[in-house]
Coordinates of C-alpha atoms in Angstrom, one line a residue:
M1482 CA -22.6 190.3 10.3
I1483 CA -25.7 187.8 10.0
P1484 CA -27.1 188.6 7.3
F1485 CA -31.2 188.3 6.3
N1486 CA -30.6 186.5 3.1
I1487 CA -27.9 185.3 0.6
P1488 CA -29.0 183.7 -3.0
P1489 CA -28.4 180.4 -3.2
Y1490 CA -25.0 179.5 -5.2
M1491 CA -24.2 175.5 -5.9
G1492 CA -20.9 176.5 -7.9
T1493 CA -22.2 175.4 -11.3
E1494 CA -24.1 177.7 -12.4
M1495 CA -21.4 180.0 -14.2
G1496 CA -20.0 176.8 -16.0
Y1497 CA -23.8 176.1 -17.6
V1498 CA -24.1 180.4 -18.2
R1499 CA -20.4 180.1 -20.2
E1500 CA -22.5 177.0 -22.1
A1501 CA -25.4 178.9 -22.8
A1502 CA -23.1 182.0 -24.2
E1503 CA -20.4 180.4 -25.8
A1504 CA -21.7 176.3 -26.8
N1505 CA -25.0 176.6 -27.4
R1506 CA -24.6 180.3 -28.6
K1507 CA -28.2 180.9 -27.7
I1508 CA -28.7 183.6 -25.0
C1509 CA -32.4 184.2 -25.5
G1510 CA -35.2 182.9 -24.3
D1511 CA -36.8 179.3 -24.5
G1512 CA -33.5 177.9 -25.6
P1513 CA -31.7 174.7 -24.5
F1514 CA -31.5 175.3 -20.4
T1515 CA -34.9 177.2 -20.9
K1516 CA -36.3 173.3 -22.3
R1517 CA -34.2 171.4 -19.2
C1518 CA -35.7 173.9 -16.6
S1519 CA -39.2 173.6 -17.4
Q1520 CA -39.2 169.8 -18.0
W1521 CA -37.8 169.6 -14.4
L1522 CA -40.5 171.2 -12.9
E1523 CA -43.5 169.5 -15.3
E1524 CA -41.7 165.7 -14.4
R1525 CA -41.0 166.2 -10.3
F1526 CA -44.6 168.4 -9.6
G1527 CA -46.5 166.7 -12.3
A1528 CA -47.5 169.9 -13.7
T1529 CA -49.4 170.3 -17.3
K1530 CA -47.1 172.3 -18.4
A1531 CA -44.4 174.6 -17.2
L1532 CA -43.4 177.6 -19.0
L1533 CA -40.1 179.9 -17.5
T1534 CA -41.1 183.8 -16.9
T1535 CA -38.8 186.8 -16.4
S1536 CA -40.4 187.2 -13.2
G1537 CA -43.1 185.2 -10.4
T1538 CA -45.2 189.1 -11.3
T1539 CA -45.1 188.2 -15.2
A1540 CA -46.4 185.1 -14.1
L1541 CA -48.9 186.2 -11.9
E1542 CA -50.1 188.4 -14.4
M1543 CA -50.1 185.7 -17.6
A1544 CA -52.9 183.9 -15.2
A1545 CA -54.5 187.1 -14.9
I1546 CA -55.0 187.2 -18.7
L1547 CA -55.9 183.2 -19.2
C1548 CA -58.1 183.7 -16.7
E1549 CA -60.1 186.3 -19.1
L1550 CA -61.6 189.0 -16.7
E1551 CA -63.0 192.2 -17.6
P1552 CA -62.9 195.7 -16.5
G1553 CA -64.9 195.7 -13.0
D1554 CA -65.1 191.6 -12.6
E1555 CA -64.0 190.8 -8.9
V1556 CA -60.3 189.0 -6.9
I1557 CA -60.7 187.4 -3.7
L1558 CA -57.0 187.3 -1.9
P1559 CA -55.4 187.9 1.0
S1560 CA -53.9 191.3 2.2
F1561 CA -51.3 190.0 4.0
T1562 CA -49.1 189.4 0.3
F1563 CA -46.8 191.2 -1.7
S1564 CA -48.2 194.1 -3.9
T1565 CA -48.1 191.7 -6.8
T1566 CA -50.3 189.4 -6.5
A1567 CA -53.0 192.5 -6.6
T1568 CA -50.8 194.2 -9.6
A1569 CA -51.1 191.0 -11.9
F1570 CA -55.0 191.5 -11.5
V1571 CA -55.1 195.2 -11.3
L1572 CA -53.5 195.3 -14.5
V1573 CA -56.6 193.7 -16.8
G1574 CA -58.9 195.9 -15.0
A1575 CA -60.4 193.7 -11.6
K1576 CA -61.5 194.7 -8.7
L1577 CA -59.8 193.3 -5.4
V1578 CA -61.2 192.0 -2.6
F1579 CA -59.1 191.2 0.5
V1580 CA -60.1 188.7 3.3
D1581 CA -58.5 188.3 6.6
I1582 CA -55.7 185.8 6.9
R1583 CA -55.9 182.7 9.3
P1584 CA -54.0 183.4 12.7
D1585 CA -52.1 179.7 12.9
T1586 CA -50.9 179.6 9.0
M1587 CA -50.9 183.4 7.9
N1588 CA -53.0 182.0 4.9
I1589 CA -56.2 183.3 3.4
D1590 CA -58.8 182.0 5.6
E1591 CA -61.0 180.0 3.3
T1592 CA -64.2 179.8 6.0
K1593 CA -64.0 183.8 4.9
I1594 CA -64.3 183.2 0.9
E1595 CA -67.5 182.1 0.2
A1596 CA -69.2 185.3 2.0
A1597 CA -67.2 187.9 -0.2
I1598 CA -68.5 186.1 -3.6
T1599 CA -70.4 188.1 -5.2
E1600 CA -72.0 187.9 -9.1
R1601 CA -69.0 189.8 -10.5
T1602 CA -66.4 187.4 -8.6
R1603 CA -64.6 185.7 -11.1
V1604 CA -61.1 184.3 -9.6
I1605 CA -60.1 183.1 -5.8
V1606 CA -55.8 183.9 -5.1
P1607 CA -54.7 181.9 -2.1
V1608 CA -51.1 183.0 -1.6
H1609 CA -48.9 179.7 0.2
Y1610 CA -47.2 182.0 3.1
A1611 CA -44.1 180.7 4.0
G1612 CA -44.1 178.0 1.5
V1613 CA -46.9 176.1 3.7
A1614 CA -50.0 175.3 1.9
C1615 CA -53.3 177.1 2.1
E1616 CA -56.6 174.8 2.5
M1617 CA -56.8 174.4 -0.9
D1618 CA -59.4 171.4 -0.8
A1619 CA -62.0 173.9 0.6
I1620 CA -61.0 176.3 -2.1
M1621 CA -61.1 174.1 -5.1
D1622 CA -64.5 173.3 -3.9
I1623 CA -65.8 176.8 -3.3
A1624 CA -63.5 177.1 -6.9
R1625 CA -66.0 174.3 -8.3
R1626 CA -69.4 175.2 -6.4
Y1627 CA -69.5 179.1 -8.1
N1628 CA -68.0 178.3 -11.5
L1629 CA -64.3 180.8 -10.1
K1630 CA -60.9 180.0 -10.9
V1631 CA -58.1 179.5 -8.6
V1632 CA -54.5 180.8 -9.4
E1633 CA -52.0 180.1 -7.0
D1634 CA -49.4 182.5 -5.9
A1635 CA -47.0 179.7 -4.7
A1636 CA -43.9 182.0 -5.3
Q1637 CA -42.6 180.8 -1.6
G1638 CA -43.8 177.3 -2.3
V1639 CA -41.2 175.2 -4.5
M1640 CA -41.1 171.9 -3.0
S1641 CA -43.7 172.5 -1.0
T1642 CA -47.1 170.0 -1.1
Y1643 CA -50.3 169.4 0.1
K1644 CA -52.0 166.3 0.9
G1645 CA -48.8 165.2 -1.6
R1646 CA -49.2 167.0 -4.5
A1647 CA -47.3 170.0 -5.5
L1648 CA -48.0 173.9 -4.9
G1649 CA -49.2 175.2 -8.0
T1650 CA -50.2 172.4 -9.4
I1651 CA -54.0 172.2 -8.0
G1652 CA -55.3 175.7 -9.3
D1653 CA -55.4 176.2 -12.6
F1654 CA -52.6 178.1 -12.8
G1655 CA -49.7 178.2 -10.3
C1656 CA -47.3 180.7 -10.4
Y1657 CA -43.7 180.8 -9.3
S1658 CA -40.9 182.7 -8.5
F1659 CA -37.2 182.5 -8.9
H1660 CA -36.0 185.9 -7.4
E1661 CA -32.6 186.1 -5.7
T1662 CA -34.5 185.6 -2.1
K1663 CA -36.8 182.4 -3.0
N1664 CA -35.1 178.7 -2.3
Y1665 CA -34.0 178.6 -6.1
S1666 CA -32.5 181.3 -7.9
M1667 CA -32.3 182.8 -11.6
G1668 CA -31.5 186.3 -10.3
E1669 CA -34.8 187.5 -11.8
G1670 CA -37.4 184.8 -13.0
G1671 CA -40.2 182.5 -12.4
A1672 CA -42.3 179.9 -13.9
I1673 CA -46.3 179.7 -14.4
L1674 CA -48.0 176.1 -14.2
V1675 CA -50.9 176.1 -16.8
N1676 CA -52.9 172.6 -15.0
D1677 CA -56.1 173.2 -17.7
P1678 CA -55.1 171.5 -21.2
A1679 CA -57.0 173.8 -23.0
C1680 CA -54.6 176.7 -21.8
V1681 CA -51.9 175.7 -22.7
E1682 CA -51.3 176.6 -26.2
R1683 CA -52.9 180.2 -25.5
A1684 CA -50.3 180.4 -22.6
E1685 CA -47.5 180.0 -25.0
I1686 CA -49.1 182.6 -27.6
I1687 CA -48.9 185.1 -24.8
R1688 CA -45.7 184.2 -23.7
E1689 CA -44.7 184.6 -27.0
K1690 CA -45.4 188.1 -27.7
G1691 CA -49.3 187.4 -29.0
T1692 CA -47.8 184.8 -32.0
N1693 CA -48.1 181.3 -32.8
R1694 CA -44.3 180.9 -32.6
A1695 CA -44.6 177.5 -30.1
R1696 CA -46.6 175.9 -33.0
F1697 CA -44.5 177.2 -35.6
F1698 CA -41.3 175.8 -34.2
R1699 CA -43.4 172.0 -32.8
G1700 CA -44.3 172.6 -37.2
Q1701 CA -48.0 172.5 -37.0
V1702 CA -48.0 175.3 -38.9
D1703 CA -45.8 177.3 -41.9
K1704 CA -45.1 180.0 -40.4
Y1705 CA -46.2 182.1 -38.2
T1706 CA -47.8 185.1 -37.1
W1707 CA -49.1 187.5 -34.7
V1708 CA -52.9 185.6 -33.1
D1709 CA -53.5 187.3 -29.9
Y1710 CA -53.0 189.5 -27.1
G1711 CA -49.4 189.3 -25.4
S1712 CA -46.1 190.5 -24.7
S1713 CA -42.4 189.2 -24.2
Y1714 CA -42.4 187.1 -21.0
L1715 CA -38.8 185.0 -21.8
P1716 CA -36.5 184.8 -19.4
S1717 CA -33.4 185.1 -21.2
D1718 CA -31.3 181.6 -21.4
M1719 CA -28.8 182.7 -19.4
N1720 CA -30.6 183.1 -16.6
A1721 CA -32.3 179.8 -16.9
A1722 CA -28.7 178.2 -17.3
Y1723 CA -27.9 180.0 -13.7
L1724 CA -31.2 178.4 -12.5
W1725 CA -30.7 174.6 -13.7
G1726 CA -27.4 174.7 -11.5
Q1727 CA -29.9 174.9 -8.5
L1728 CA -32.8 172.8 -9.4
E1729 CA -30.2 169.4 -9.7
A1730 CA -29.0 169.7 -6.7
A1731 CA -33.3 171.3 -5.6
D1732 CA -32.9 168.4 -2.5
A1733 CA -29.9 168.8 -1.3
I1734 CA -31.1 172.7 -0.8
N1735 CA -34.0 172.0 0.6
E1736 CA -32.6 169.4 3.3
D1737 CA -30.5 172.2 4.6
R1738 CA -33.1 174.7 4.8
L1739 CA -35.1 172.1 6.4
A1740 CA -32.0 171.7 9.1
T1741 CA -31.8 175.2 10.0
W1742 CA -35.7 175.5 10.3
R1743 CA -36.1 172.7 12.3
A1744 CA -33.1 173.6 14.7
Y1745 CA -34.9 177.5 15.0
R1746 CA -38.4 175.2 15.7
E1747 CA -36.8 173.1 18.3
A1748 CA -34.6 175.9 19.9
F1749 CA -37.6 177.8 20.2
A1750 CA -40.4 175.5 21.2
D1751 CA -40.2 176.7 25.4
L1752 CA -41.0 180.5 24.0
E1753 CA -43.6 178.9 22.4
A1754 CA -45.1 177.1 25.2
A1755 CA -44.6 180.2 28.0
G1756 CA -46.5 182.2 25.4
L1757 CA -43.8 184.4 24.6
V1758 CA -43.5 184.1 21.0
Q1759 CA -46.1 182.2 18.0
L1760 CA -43.8 180.2 15.9
P1761 CA -44.5 178.6 12.1
C1762 CA -47.5 176.2 11.7
V1763 CA -47.4 173.1 9.6
P1764 CA -50.4 171.1 9.2
A1765 CA -50.1 167.8 9.1
D1766 CA -51.3 167.1 6.0
R1767 CA -48.7 169.2 4.2
E1768 CA -45.0 169.2 3.7
H1769 CA -43.0 173.0 3.7
N1770 CA -39.9 173.9 2.2
A1771 CA -38.1 176.1 5.0
H1772 CA -39.0 179.0 2.8
M1773 CA -38.7 181.2 6.1
F1774 CA -39.0 180.8 10.0
Y1775 CA -40.5 183.7 11.8
L1776 CA -41.9 184.9 15.7
V1777 CA -44.7 186.8 16.5
C1778 CA -44.2 188.8 18.9
D1779 CA -47.0 189.8 21.9
S1780 CA -46.4 193.5 20.0
L1781 CA -45.6 196.0 17.6
K1782 CA -43.4 197.5 20.6
E1783 CA -41.5 194.3 21.2
R1784 CA -41.0 192.9 17.8
T1785 CA -39.4 196.3 17.5
A1786 CA -37.0 195.6 20.5
L1787 CA -36.0 192.3 19.2
I1788 CA -35.1 193.6 15.5
D1789 CA -32.9 195.9 17.5
S1790 CA -31.5 193.9 19.8
L1791 CA -30.5 191.0 17.0
K1792 CA -28.8 194.1 15.2
A1793 CA -26.7 195.5 18.0
R1794 CA -25.2 191.3 17.6
D1795 CA -24.5 192.2 13.7
I1796 CA -27.5 189.6 13.0
F1797 CA -30.3 191.4 10.6
P1798 CA -33.7 189.9 10.2
A1799 CA -37.0 191.3 9.1
F1800 CA -40.6 192.3 9.0
H1801 CA -42.8 191.8 6.3
Y1802 CA -45.7 192.4 4.4
I1803 CA -47.5 195.8 5.0
P1804 CA -51.2 194.9 4.4
L1805 CA -51.8 196.1 1.0
H1806 CA -55.9 197.0 2.5
S1807 CA -54.1 199.9 3.9
S1808 CA -51.8 201.2 1.0
P1809 CA -52.7 204.2 -1.3
A1810 CA -53.4 201.6 -4.3
G1811 CA -55.3 199.1 -1.7
E1812 CA -57.4 201.5 -1.3
R1813 CA -57.6 202.8 -4.9
F1814 CA -58.3 199.2 -6.4
G1815 CA -59.9 197.2 -3.6
H1816 CA -61.5 197.0 -0.2
F1817 CA -61.7 194.6 2.8
H1818 CA -64.2 192.3 3.1
G1819 CA -65.5 191.3 6.9
A1820 CA -63.4 192.1 9.7
D1821 CA -59.6 192.7 9.6
E1822 CA -58.9 190.4 12.9
Y1823 CA -55.7 188.8 12.0
T1824 CA -54.4 191.1 8.8
T1825 CA -53.0 194.0 10.5
A1826 CA -52.3 192.9 13.9
V1827 CA -49.8 189.7 12.4
S1828 CA -48.1 192.6 10.1
E1829 CA -47.6 194.4 13.3
R1830 CA -45.8 191.4 15.5
L1831 CA -44.2 189.1 12.9
V1832 CA -40.1 188.7 12.3
R1833 CA -38.3 186.8 10.2
L1834 CA -34.8 185.2 11.0
P1835 CA -32.0 184.6 9.0
L1836 CA -32.9 181.3 6.6
Y1837 CA -30.6 180.5 3.6
Y1838 CA -28.9 177.7 2.1
G1839 CA -25.6 177.5 3.6
L1840 CA -25.9 179.3 6.5
T1841 CA -23.0 177.7 9.4
E1842 CA -24.3 176.4 12.4
K1843 CA -22.5 178.7 14.1
N1844 CA -24.5 181.5 12.9
R1845 CA -27.5 179.8 13.1
D1846 CA -26.2 179.1 16.8
A1847 CA -25.8 182.5 17.0
V1848 CA -28.9 183.8 16.3
I1849 CA -30.5 181.1 18.0
A1850 CA -28.5 182.7 20.7
A1851 CA -29.4 186.1 20.5
V1852 CA -33.3 185.1 20.6
R1853 CA -33.4 183.9 23.7
D1854 CA -31.0 186.2 25.3
F1855 CA -33.5 188.9 24.2
Y1856 CA -36.8 186.8 26.3
A1857 CA -34.1 185.8 29.2
D1858 CA -33.5 189.7 29.5
K1859 CA -37.2 190.4 28.9
A1860 CA -38.3 188.0 31.5
S1861 CA -35.7 189.4 33.8
E1862 CA -37.2 192.9 34.2

């Protein structure tokens, strides 16, 4: 069986977890391993401040709070994304305004954003699909002209760049996920990158249950107290210890995944040239992290047949998002601005192939052969 995903595991993780529990005796939040991971993110990506969180979801929730939204304020985002991109802003009372995606990268169409702006618009949320950057220069220009915040949903974008800048460091806030399905994992976890120095202290307070505890431990106050809104967004230091084993090997994991991605790309290039499928598009001015490899089929019927064919050979692909604007909650909390030209069409035709750290050459080649056999059989019908 070739599964869609296997969580990354380098072999050092459990030793670090034992160190956290037995040597450090610090298993709650903000212990030594949390600090190591945060420092690594800041130094590697040039972030002003990186704070580990319990999930990518709670990183987005923190960002929504830091945007200081009021009930009825509007947030512009793609519909082709996971529910947490939306729920983080719904929790603070915002209205969702969905816009269409580009047909090449599957990212938010930056040319559709400006027309969706109203006097209540406060935030733009670009989602870097498959770890391929959105058109951030255009998005940041719109944000500056309309005085809007930008929250990058970079859940899939750790190690990816846009014109040399790490995803998550370009907008006001960036949000990573370290869920088991991501390139780097702590089981459940995430991080918020705070790129505006003026927001760092409040981010620390929100993350620490609304207290100024971080200032206390830095010796800036003689006692700490409740000063603002907040919750417990700190992951256990044992989770951070697990993540540290992977951040230490980040480049090795990245190269391993890229090797599989490139092999898929080369193997299916002729299928794309023949007009049978669409393959991932990575513009020349950005680097991606091989978070996923997908095919866009000709129709929903063809995608279903391809998935069934692969499963019959013990290969387990996956489709992806159901558009948020057509979901019950999406209809309740937001609306789609403009025409849905690509969002639903892509959702019905996209299939993701197995891609994970440690996928063997033998299994990779089996996936390639199965896909090629499917299209060969289709051509002979």
